[in-house]
Amino acid sequence: MSVDGPRTSVFTFQSAVHSHHVLRSLEELRQKELLCDVTVEVECRSFRAHSSVLASCSHYFYTRLTNHSRPNLTVSLPDEVTVEGFEPLLQFAYTAKLHFTKENILEIHRCAEFLGFQNLDKACFEFLVPKFSEGGGTSKKVKGKNKSQESSKKSQATCSPSDQNPKTGEDLEPQDAGTDMQAASATSSAGSPKDCPPISSGKEMQLDLSPLYARSSSYHMGDGQDQFCLQNCGPQLPSSSVVAGEVCPFLSTSSTSDNEKLHSVGCGGDILAMEEQFQKELAMEVRCEPPTDKDLNIASITDGHFDQLEGSLMPPANCSQLCPLNSVESSGVLDGISSAPDISSIGTDDNQVFDSNKQTFSELSPKDGFTERSIVEREVAEHLAKGFWPDLSSTLNEPLPLDSIDQSSAGNGSDFHWLKHLDLGAAPDDCPFLRDLSSTDRQTSGGHTLSNEDTGDSSCMSPINSRENSECESDGDCAQCGSSEPVQEVDLPFPVEQISSMTRRAFLQMLKREKLTPEQLEFVQDVRRRSKNRVAAQRCRKRKLDCIYWLEGDIKKLRSEKEKLLQDRNQLKLSLEDVRQNLSGLCQNLCADPSPQSEELQALARMEK
DNA sequence: GCAAAATGTCATGGT
DNA sequence: ACACCATGACATTTT
């Protein structure tokens, strides 16, 4: 009988910054023309680069460069490739960011196709190109849902990530299949009129496929150009770090070199910023702290960019919720903190976190009027965001924000309705920006900023809270509100959303405190159960879809492998046939050849005998 | 009005 | 024992 030895746990540390750091270093090397071993000649210009980078990004370069081993190779590209199209692609290869304008997107697309640029999948161009070509003039009001917008969203929503990445889907690991893609928004449309102009030549967009740790320097673009860069909070981020600043992608920008000024790395910041831009509310970013003069200076200096101080990144609570490592362990605590009305009874240390949230949310709330933005721009931004969170797709299942968004958007045509399609909920960690946005949205739609108590949770403003407010209630039509029916019967002293959002502990405390009637108690427990189950069902469905998606990817991979193997087999067959023919030919020659040599050999053999 | 998709709810089993 | 979660099945709503 053998006794098992002590179990050995194997841990893996995966650096979230490493790949980006490498890429950044390569870009620096390229700019300094250090270690560049290839010169690419396009039209009349030459570009120094690293063959390994080119080869790893482009099929074309791969085939051309891997066959040569000599240093300082010069590759002259054919006329099909232009500087206009190649330069952004080269930059993309080194920065994972693609700068493009309406004018050059086609050219870039063409060159990318020609060069076989990976990671710039069809999804990017298939959406962008037609959008820009068709939608250039479709500057429509964004308020209210219009059909085309809806159908566009629908198509995006139904478009599986695998569909989006037909090109790279075979090569990319699932988590790569777009989660890195980011679209960021920049400001600069301060003066945009209500009818936003179509994306014009002056507006440059930026696809960012880099990891989160973008340097602010990389965002300095042409003057007056709009950038769309949506930093993501991708689920692919490693979860092994311990320090919050490291774990949380939103906080880890401290590792970047430009400490003074940071791009708002958190997706929250960018999306929010984007939204703010949509609303011409761009003065300052989401902040946990009141902006200092310095901040303001930065903001003004970097007009057109979203720069953000480190300290103004997403509040820790949100980040913790987001961070994979923390999501499970701490979500409860955070949940309780954020949702319990009597926060002090749960944990004092975290009050600050909560306050930060409060401040964030209140500051997020748009003040007044909305500014419409070009539908094309919105759709592009939406598409980018959507496409780049393939793994985060059912977000809105987080009970509160979700419902809130749904309700508010459905109810009053909120400008944020398009964010419904940024689906994060099923992911283990939800993206704070949606919470923020939903919160913002709700606040906006609600027409007031929530009180501290109400904002205990980012979304605990219950549309069906019998005390507080209720459009639903007043409408008498609460079909959309989950757990709607009994609301009119049961008067609760707290927002209904809290029931499902708070931790069990907080929930029990609240029940104790509120001394509910049996009727209320039953209702509350029922609501909680159903809400939890609703979320669970959403997660379950999301998992199913994910599973299908991954399996489809596997099928694609296997098919391509099979094709490759078949090709190899055919090739081998052909070469085998050749060898056979050569061999038989040789044999025939040998037998039929009365050459002197063979005669001599025969004679020699006779003599020996 | 119908069909399909999406979503909510319940029941059940596992942890 | 209880709560929570996952999931299949069914109902309802939305598209």
XYZ file of C-alpha atoms (C1' of nucleotides) in Angstrom:
639
model
C 0.000 0.000 0.000
C 1.507 3.204 -1.054
C 1.043 6.499 0.567
C 0.881 9.487 -1.635
C 3.545 11.999 -1.005
C 2.755 15.569 -0.309
C 1.092 17.161 -3.208
C 3.094 19.686 -5.076
C 1.301 22.648 -6.374
C 2.532 24.185 -9.522
C 1.964 27.858 -9.987
C 2.251 29.915 -13.032
C 3.044 33.538 -13.126
C 2.020 35.229 -16.262
C 3.152 38.722 -16.748
C 0.609 41.000 -18.147
C 3.130 43.532 -19.182
C 5.766 41.412 -20.728
C 4.417 41.126 -24.222
C 3.604 44.747 -24.366
C 6.964 45.637 -23.023
C 8.644 43.571 -25.683
C 6.621 45.191 -28.372
C 7.340 48.578 -27.017
C 11.019 47.872 -26.886
C 10.950 46.673 -30.424
C 9.247 49.829 -31.479
C 11.905 51.852 -29.728
C 14.560 49.837 -31.406
C 12.955 50.422 -34.719
C 12.731 54.129 -34.144
C 16.395 54.173 -33.297
C 17.062 51.845 -36.179
C 18.785 49.486 -33.841
C 19.022 45.822 -34.673
C 16.943 46.413 -37.753
C 17.851 43.784 -40.252
C 15.544 44.516 -43.088
C 14.736 47.472 -45.245
C 11.365 47.623 -46.836
C 11.075 49.728 -49.894
C 7.668 51.011 -50.662
C 7.246 53.319 -53.568
C 9.970 55.849 -52.995
C 10.405 55.320 -49.323
C 12.271 52.834 -47.274
C 11.461 51.609 -43.842
C 13.872 49.936 -41.523
C 12.424 47.148 -39.486
C 13.034 43.838 -37.863
C 12.442 40.892 -40.025
C 11.163 38.853 -37.150
C 8.488 41.394 -36.393
C 7.450 41.694 -39.994
C 7.442 37.988 -40.457
C 5.396 37.431 -37.393
C 2.801 39.931 -38.449
C 2.536 39.322 -42.117
C 2.263 36.214 -44.177
C 3.824 38.028 -47.032
C 6.898 38.980 -45.097
C 7.002 35.609 -43.512
C 7.358 33.911 -46.822
C 9.732 36.471 -48.146
C 11.936 36.817 -45.145
C 12.158 33.334 -43.816
C 13.836 32.179 -46.968
C 16.660 34.603 -46.560
C 19.236 34.492 -43.919
C 21.522 37.223 -45.008
C 21.482 40.358 -42.898
C 20.318 43.732 -44.035
C 17.991 42.343 -46.538
C 16.087 44.775 -48.663
C 12.567 43.929 -49.562
C 11.013 45.899 -52.331
C 7.304 45.753 -52.186
C 5.343 45.677 -55.384
C 3.300 48.566 -56.601
C 0.239 47.153 -54.979
C 1.562 48.312 -51.687
C 1.656 52.016 -51.101
C 3.221 54.073 -48.421
C -0.179 55.275 -47.418
C -1.291 51.787 -46.728
C 1.938 50.303 -45.522
C 3.053 52.846 -42.994
C 0.095 52.425 -40.658
C 0.493 48.706 -40.951
C 4.124 48.889 -40.020
C 3.227 50.993 -37.073
C 0.572 48.530 -36.192
C 3.082 45.736 -36.268
C 5.102 47.487 -33.628
C 2.435 49.063 -31.535
C -0.662 46.978 -32.082
C -2.367 50.193 -32.867
C -3.706 51.069 -36.222
C -4.185 54.680 -37.058
C -6.489 55.224 -39.903
C -8.739 57.733 -41.460
C -11.717 57.377 -43.594
C -9.540 58.157 -46.540
C -6.826 55.665 -46.018
C -8.747 52.821 -44.494
C -9.332 51.293 -47.888
C -5.716 51.566 -48.774
C -4.689 50.057 -45.496
C -7.179 47.322 -45.982
C -5.830 46.576 -49.406
C -2.263 46.519 -48.244
C -3.129 44.476 -45.207
C -4.792 41.945 -47.403
C -1.918 41.884 -49.768
C 0.604 41.532 -47.023
C -1.456 39.106 -45.082
C -1.397 41.089 -41.927
C -2.537 39.076 -39.025
C -4.636 40.348 -36.205
C -6.177 42.865 -38.433
C -8.884 40.529 -39.228
C -11.665 40.889 -41.571
C -13.819 41.869 -38.678
C -12.006 45.097 -38.522
C -12.233 45.949 -42.144
C -15.439 44.237 -42.937
C -17.108 46.477 -40.541
C -15.117 49.614 -40.932
C -14.764 49.844 -44.636
C -18.406 49.591 -45.526
C -19.224 51.792 -42.618
C -16.948 54.469 -43.812
C -17.789 54.164 -47.407
C -21.475 54.070 -46.876
C -21.890 55.885 -43.677
C -19.726 58.818 -44.265
C -22.670 60.977 -44.708
C -24.986 59.321 -42.321
C -24.756 61.732 -39.604
C -27.860 61.085 -37.772
C -29.227 61.895 -34.476
C -28.329 59.278 -32.052
C -31.096 59.908 -29.709
C -33.698 57.284 -29.864
C -33.207 54.002 -31.495
C -33.204 54.053 -35.153
C -33.644 50.995 -37.175
C -30.378 50.898 -38.909
C -28.561 51.353 -35.712
C -30.475 48.616 -34.132
C -29.971 46.256 -36.960
C -26.343 47.076 -36.994
C -26.115 46.287 -33.367
C -28.030 43.193 -33.877
C -25.745 42.024 -36.531
C -22.829 42.702 -34.334
C -24.375 41.082 -31.410
C -25.177 37.992 -33.298
C -21.881 37.907 -35.001
C -19.827 35.443 -33.165
C -16.234 36.188 -32.528
C -15.357 33.392 -34.773
C -17.132 35.139 -37.509
C -15.280 38.200 -36.767
C -11.963 36.623 -37.070
C -12.193 34.323 -39.932
C -8.658 34.973 -40.845
C -6.941 34.656 -37.602
C -9.344 32.521 -35.808
C -7.335 29.508 -36.756
C -4.163 30.812 -35.428
C -5.175 32.718 -32.466
C -5.909 31.293 -29.181
C -9.392 32.074 -28.150
C -8.420 34.740 -25.789
C -6.514 36.412 -28.493
C -9.317 36.469 -30.827
C -10.010 40.007 -30.351
C -9.940 40.671 -26.715
C -6.993 42.834 -27.182
C -8.548 44.968 -29.675
C -9.457 48.212 -28.290
C -11.047 51.245 -29.566
C -10.438 54.334 -27.719
C -12.106 57.471 -27.712
C -10.583 60.758 -27.544
C -11.972 64.053 -27.012
C -11.501 66.930 -29.211
C -14.967 67.121 -30.484
C -15.602 69.883 -28.146
C -16.961 71.983 -30.813
C -18.878 69.402 -32.631
C -22.252 70.517 -33.559
C -25.338 68.681 -32.689
C -25.402 67.042 -35.987
C -22.082 65.504 -35.878
C -20.259 65.580 -39.112
C -19.432 62.303 -40.675
C -16.076 60.882 -40.073
C -13.993 63.041 -42.190
C -10.510 63.158 -43.267
C -9.586 65.113 -40.262
C -10.577 62.349 -37.972
C -8.273 59.606 -37.391
C -9.248 56.536 -35.576
C -7.134 54.139 -33.821
C -7.499 50.483 -33.338
C -5.551 49.356 -30.440
C -4.682 45.765 -30.123
C -2.148 46.304 -27.535
C -2.519 45.078 -24.053
C -3.655 47.403 -21.470
C -0.487 49.039 -20.651
C -0.467 51.683 -23.216
C 1.854 54.513 -22.838
C 0.469 57.860 -22.991
C 3.039 58.773 -25.512
C 1.563 56.406 -27.944
C -1.568 58.363 -27.994
C -0.132 61.510 -29.266
C -1.490 61.724 -32.630
C -1.980 64.308 -35.176
C -3.375 67.536 -34.016
C -7.032 67.789 -33.898
C -7.548 64.234 -34.769
C -10.123 62.190 -33.080
C -8.922 58.964 -31.727
C -11.008 56.052 -30.876
C -9.294 53.780 -28.564
C -11.126 51.664 -26.188
C -8.844 50.153 -23.727
C -10.176 46.930 -22.681
C -10.378 45.124 -19.490
C -9.900 41.925 -21.241
C -10.596 38.685 -19.604
C -7.375 37.319 -20.883
C -5.501 39.263 -18.370
C -3.520 37.235 -16.011
C -4.778 36.757 -12.618
C -1.755 35.725 -10.813
C -0.422 38.949 -9.604
C -1.027 39.835 -6.095
C -0.553 43.477 -5.692
C -3.617 45.266 -6.708
C -1.746 47.588 -8.875
C -0.350 44.660 -10.689
C -3.366 42.515 -10.666
C -5.727 45.052 -11.804
C -5.075 46.117 -15.285
C -6.546 49.416 -14.526
C -4.142 50.154 -11.813
C -1.112 48.627 -13.216
C -0.277 51.519 -15.357
C 2.108 52.478 -12.730
C 4.455 50.210 -14.442
C 4.501 52.356 -17.431
C 7.232 54.762 -17.903
C 5.227 57.850 -18.053
C 4.080 58.054 -14.560
C 3.193 61.599 -14.629
C 0.503 61.292 -17.112
C -1.296 58.191 -17.934
C -3.734 57.295 -20.458
C -6.868 56.116 -18.900
C -6.038 52.556 -19.128
C -9.128 51.241 -17.620
C -11.768 50.560 -20.075
C -13.976 52.442 -17.805
C -12.073 55.537 -18.326
C -12.104 55.293 -22.024
C -15.594 54.234 -22.556
C -16.695 56.802 -20.181
C -14.612 59.287 -21.897
C -16.069 58.197 -25.147
C -19.480 58.614 -23.781
C -18.568 61.921 -22.433
C -17.387 62.898 -25.773
C -20.659 61.868 -27.175
C -22.209 64.219 -24.807
C -19.732 66.999 -25.240
C -19.125 66.661 -21.619
C -15.574 66.283 -21.891
C -14.057 68.523 -19.467
C -12.506 66.025 -17.215
C -12.216 62.348 -16.852
C -13.714 60.098 -14.338
C -11.969 60.802 -11.171
C -11.988 59.464 -7.747
C -10.577 62.662 -6.485
C -11.281 66.175 -7.370
C -9.020 67.251 -10.127
C -6.086 69.275 -9.181
C -4.878 72.254 -11.054
C -2.240 70.116 -12.500
C -4.801 67.730 -13.751
C -6.706 70.455 -15.322
C -3.632 71.660 -16.999
C -2.962 68.285 -18.345
C -6.455 67.990 -19.514
C -6.273 71.219 -21.299
C -2.869 70.592 -22.707
C -3.792 67.275 -24.036
C -6.885 68.455 -25.639
C -8.057 65.733 -27.848
C -6.607 63.033 -25.723
C -7.681 61.197 -22.727
C -5.017 61.433 -20.252
C -5.558 60.619 -16.747
C -3.644 60.731 -13.604
C -2.820 57.532 -11.985
C -4.835 58.330 -8.998
C -7.857 58.911 -11.022
C -8.165 55.513 -12.418
C -11.062 53.374 -11.579
C -11.758 53.040 -7.943
C -10.298 50.033 -6.271
C -13.606 48.492 -5.610
C -14.458 48.256 -9.192
C -11.077 47.105 -10.093
C -11.177 44.475 -7.520
C -14.371 43.280 -8.869
C -12.904 43.224 -12.187
C -9.721 41.549 -11.355
C -9.845 37.859 -11.793
C -7.910 37.179 -8.709
C -10.081 39.185 -6.557
C -13.344 38.603 -8.122
C -14.324 35.553 -6.267
C -12.803 36.153 -2.945
C -13.540 39.736 -2.569
C -16.601 40.239 -4.565
C -18.705 39.396 -1.672
C -17.113 41.913 0.520
C -17.214 44.507 -2.117
C -20.668 43.578 -2.891
C -21.631 44.066 0.634
C -19.788 47.249 0.839
C -21.313 48.633 -2.203
C -24.776 47.531 -1.616
C -25.407 47.600 2.038
C -27.021 50.725 3.176
C -25.185 50.630 6.419
C -21.762 50.245 5.167
C -20.234 50.982 8.437
C -21.611 47.812 9.814
C -19.780 45.767 7.315
C -16.366 47.121 7.061
C -15.037 50.454 7.856
C -11.886 50.177 5.936
C -13.673 49.996 2.727
C -15.775 52.976 3.156
C -13.343 54.949 1.265
C -13.713 52.651 -1.595
C -17.334 53.116 -1.492
C -16.965 56.813 -1.346
C -14.748 56.708 -4.287
C -17.397 54.953 -6.142
C -19.887 57.423 -5.131
C -17.808 60.198 -6.301
C -17.042 58.490 -9.471
C -20.600 57.857 -10.213
C -21.750 61.237 -9.333
C -19.066 62.804 -11.362
C -19.876 60.555 -14.166
C -23.338 61.618 -14.378
C -23.848 63.777 -17.348
C -24.984 67.136 -16.443
C -27.288 68.123 -19.089
C -27.925 67.975 -22.658
C -26.792 65.231 -24.872
C -24.726 65.687 -27.865
C -25.391 63.435 -30.713
C -22.569 61.890 -32.521
C -22.219 60.439 -35.889
C -23.829 57.105 -35.988
C -20.935 55.783 -37.903
C -18.593 56.820 -35.207
C -20.744 55.338 -32.579
C -21.154 52.145 -34.435
C -17.485 51.928 -35.029
C -16.736 52.493 -31.415
C -19.383 50.061 -30.459
C -18.176 47.518 -32.866
C -14.677 47.836 -31.647
C -15.727 47.518 -28.113
C -17.991 44.642 -28.814
C -15.618 42.836 -30.970
C -12.878 43.218 -28.524
C -14.688 41.665 -25.681
C -15.602 38.438 -27.241
C -15.409 36.761 -24.002
C -17.506 39.150 -22.201
C -20.749 38.721 -23.545
C -23.509 38.678 -21.281
C -22.833 41.289 -19.100
C -25.737 42.832 -18.617
C -26.618 40.008 -16.472
C -25.145 41.713 -13.549
C -28.404 42.262 -11.946
C -28.260 45.853 -11.324
C -26.536 47.619 -14.056
C -28.045 45.289 -16.439
C -31.531 45.834 -15.546
C -30.915 49.409 -15.148
C -29.506 49.785 -18.528
C -32.201 47.798 -20.068
C -34.868 49.599 -18.317
C -33.563 52.986 -18.745
C -32.647 52.534 -22.288
C -35.843 50.949 -23.158
C -37.740 53.334 -21.141
C -36.428 56.596 -22.309
C -34.174 55.903 -25.161
C -31.091 56.675 -23.263
C -28.042 57.455 -25.226
C -26.288 54.642 -23.510
C -28.502 51.960 -24.841
C -25.879 50.839 -27.256
C -23.751 49.800 -24.382
C -26.144 47.059 -23.674
C -24.333 45.145 -26.265
C -21.113 45.324 -24.475
C -21.721 42.269 -22.621
C -19.569 41.517 -19.692
C -21.669 39.898 -17.174
C -20.938 36.306 -17.617
C -17.324 36.861 -17.315
C -16.061 36.201 -13.897
C -15.219 39.771 -13.588
C -17.352 42.452 -14.864
C -16.078 45.528 -16.374
C -16.413 48.534 -14.214
C -16.995 50.880 -16.982
C -20.299 49.360 -17.694
C -21.267 49.697 -14.148
C -20.222 53.219 -14.256
C -22.009 53.819 -17.407
C -25.081 52.122 -16.346
C -24.961 54.073 -13.263
C -24.450 57.188 -15.168
C -27.153 56.280 -17.459
C -29.521 55.547 -14.793
C -28.742 58.687 -13.046
C -29.199 60.559 -16.161
C -32.401 58.963 -17.019
C -33.607 59.232 -13.539
C -33.014 62.890 -13.761
C -31.200 63.122 -10.510
C -28.123 62.011 -8.792
C -28.602 59.335 -6.286
C -28.113 59.994 -2.710
C -25.323 58.354 -0.917
C -27.512 55.746 0.467
C -29.023 54.939 -2.802
C -25.747 54.697 -4.443
C -24.551 52.221 -1.968
C -24.432 49.966 -4.874
C -23.612 51.373 -8.160
C -27.007 50.545 -9.314
C -29.200 50.112 -6.408
C -31.542 52.715 -7.564
C -34.533 50.630 -7.979
C -36.883 51.486 -10.686
C -39.371 49.444 -8.850
C -38.569 50.669 -5.478
C -41.882 51.561 -4.203
C -40.621 54.376 -2.125
C -38.084 56.064 -4.150
C -39.441 56.445 -7.557
C -40.750 54.532 -10.229
C -41.478 55.107 -13.725
C -42.259 51.485 -13.994
C -44.551 51.613 -11.144
C -46.275 54.668 -12.277
C -46.593 53.299 -15.698
C -48.073 50.207 -14.356
C -46.200 48.435 -17.031
C -43.223 46.752 -15.545
C -42.926 43.942 -17.916
C -39.293 44.635 -18.358
C -38.449 44.816 -14.777
C -37.540 41.529 -13.355
C -39.587 40.739 -10.352
C -42.015 43.358 -11.161
C -45.444 42.151 -10.304
C -45.426 42.126 -6.581
C -43.899 45.510 -6.338
C -47.139 47.246 -6.170
C -48.203 45.002 -3.392
C -45.113 45.040 -1.256
C -43.698 48.249 -0.073
C -40.036 47.903 0.658
C -37.891 50.254 2.625
C -34.977 49.754 0.307
C -34.302 49.487 -3.377
C -35.267 46.161 -4.760
C -32.019 45.845 -6.634
C -30.190 45.688 -3.395
C -31.874 42.475 -2.565
C -30.025 40.585 -5.176
C -26.857 42.552 -5.262
C -25.878 42.446 -1.653
C -24.016 39.674 0.003
C -25.826 37.218 2.085
C -24.436 38.725 5.203
C -25.536 42.178 4.272
C -28.830 40.806 3.193
C -29.451 39.145 6.503
C -28.387 42.212 8.357
C -30.757 44.245 6.383
C -33.579 41.856 7.050
C -32.802 42.047 10.715
C -32.681 45.744 10.685
C -35.736 46.384 8.638
C -38.008 43.950 10.431
C -40.038 43.079 7.441
C -43.465 41.584 7.494
C -43.758 37.959 6.435
C -45.175 39.133 3.182
C -42.265 41.408 2.572
C -39.853 38.759 3.673
C -41.266 36.259 1.259
C -41.208 38.743 -1.501
C -37.685 39.792 -0.797
C -36.417 36.258 -0.657
C -38.272 35.404 -3.798
C -36.809 38.354 -5.580
C -33.353 37.437 -4.421
C -33.700 33.850 -5.465
C -35.059 34.682 -8.860
C -32.529 37.357 -9.438
C -29.666 35.075 -8.567
C -31.085 32.425 -10.750
C -31.582 34.810 -13.583
C -27.976 35.775 -13.457
C -26.949 32.178 -13.196
C -28.984 31.323 -16.230
C -27.349 34.111 -18.144
C -23.961 32.884 -17.125
C -24.868 29.414 -18.081
C -26.000 30.496 -21.505
C -22.961 32.562 -21.963
C -20.816 29.606 -21.134
C -22.644 27.556 -23.637
C -22.103 30.112 -26.308
C -18.479 30.404 -25.368
C -18.134 26.713 -25.514
C -19.671 26.650 -28.940
C -17.397 29.416 -30.004
C -14.284 27.682 -28.783
C -15.358 24.463 -30.344
C -15.927 26.208 -33.621
C -12.460 27.599 -33.331
C -11.126 24.149 -32.659
C -12.940 22.840 -35.658
C -11.440 25.541 -37.780
C -8.009 24.799 -36.471
C -8.384 21.126 -37.021
C -9.714 21.673 -40.493
C -6.809 23.817 -41.431
C -4.451 21.311 -39.937
C -6.141 18.613 -41.891
C -5.819 20.624 -45.033
C -2.179 21.172 -44.366
C -1.629 17.514 -43.746
C -3.458 16.614 -46.910
C -1.349 19.034 -48.830
C 1.760 17.587 -47.293
C 0.590 14.125 -48.158
C -0.044 15.086 -51.735
C 3.313 16.709 -51.889
C 4.958 13.636 -50.484
C 3.075 11.464 -52.906
C 4.309 13.530 -55.777
C 7.859 13.472 -54.622
C 7.625 9.755 -53.994
C 6.389 9.295 -57.479
C 9.298 11.303 -58.772
C 11.749 9.253 -56.803
C 10.185 6.080 -58.075
C 10.378 7.221 -61.629
C 13.950 8.265 -61.247
C 14.790 4.998 -59.637
C 13.128 2.913 -62.281
C 14.785 4.985 -64.908
C 18.113 4.378 -63.306
C 17.507 0.671 -63.119
C 16.514 0.487 -66.705
C 19.554 2.407 -67.713
C 21.735 0.175 -65.666
C 20.330 -2.973 -67.137
C 20.259 -1.789 -70.664
C 23.466 0.093 -70.574
C 26.299 -1.789 -72.281
C 28.750 0.740 -71.123
C 32.469 -0.045 -71.189
C 32.545 0.320 -67.493
C 30.115 -2.476 -66.968
C 31.901 -4.619 -69.517
C 35.161 -4.062 -67.752
C 33.550 -4.992 -64.507
C 32.218 -8.152 -66.038
C 35.613 -8.983 -67.448
C 37.234 -8.356 -64.180
C 34.827 -10.665 -62.537
C 35.642 -13.384 -65.078
C 39.361 -13.034 -64.521
C 39.004 -13.339 -60.841
C 37.262 -16.594 -61.352
C -49.768 36.402 -37.001
C -45.923 33.384 -36.972
C -41.260 31.681 -36.050
C -37.022 32.135 -33.956
C -34.265 34.056 -30.575
C -33.731 35.862 -26.142
C -34.837 35.908 -21.531
C -37.009 34.600 -17.162
C -38.413 31.068 -14.031
C -38.693 26.631 -11.843
C -36.982 22.177 -10.461
C -33.267 19.491 -9.430
C -28.802 18.042 -8.183
C -24.211 19.157 -6.614
C -21.066 21.742 -3.551
C -29.635 22.618 7.136
C -28.991 26.116 4.301
C -27.449 28.950 0.563
C -25.572 29.129 -3.675
C -24.620 27.692 -8.253
C -25.233 25.120 -12.675
C -28.255 23.417 -15.831
C -32.252 21.336 -18.286
C -36.871 22.263 -19.309
C -40.537 25.105 -19.955
C -42.890 29.730 -20.292
C -42.863 34.260 -21.736
C -41.235 38.159 -24.181
C -38.905 40.265 -27.895
C -37.445 40.601 -32.528
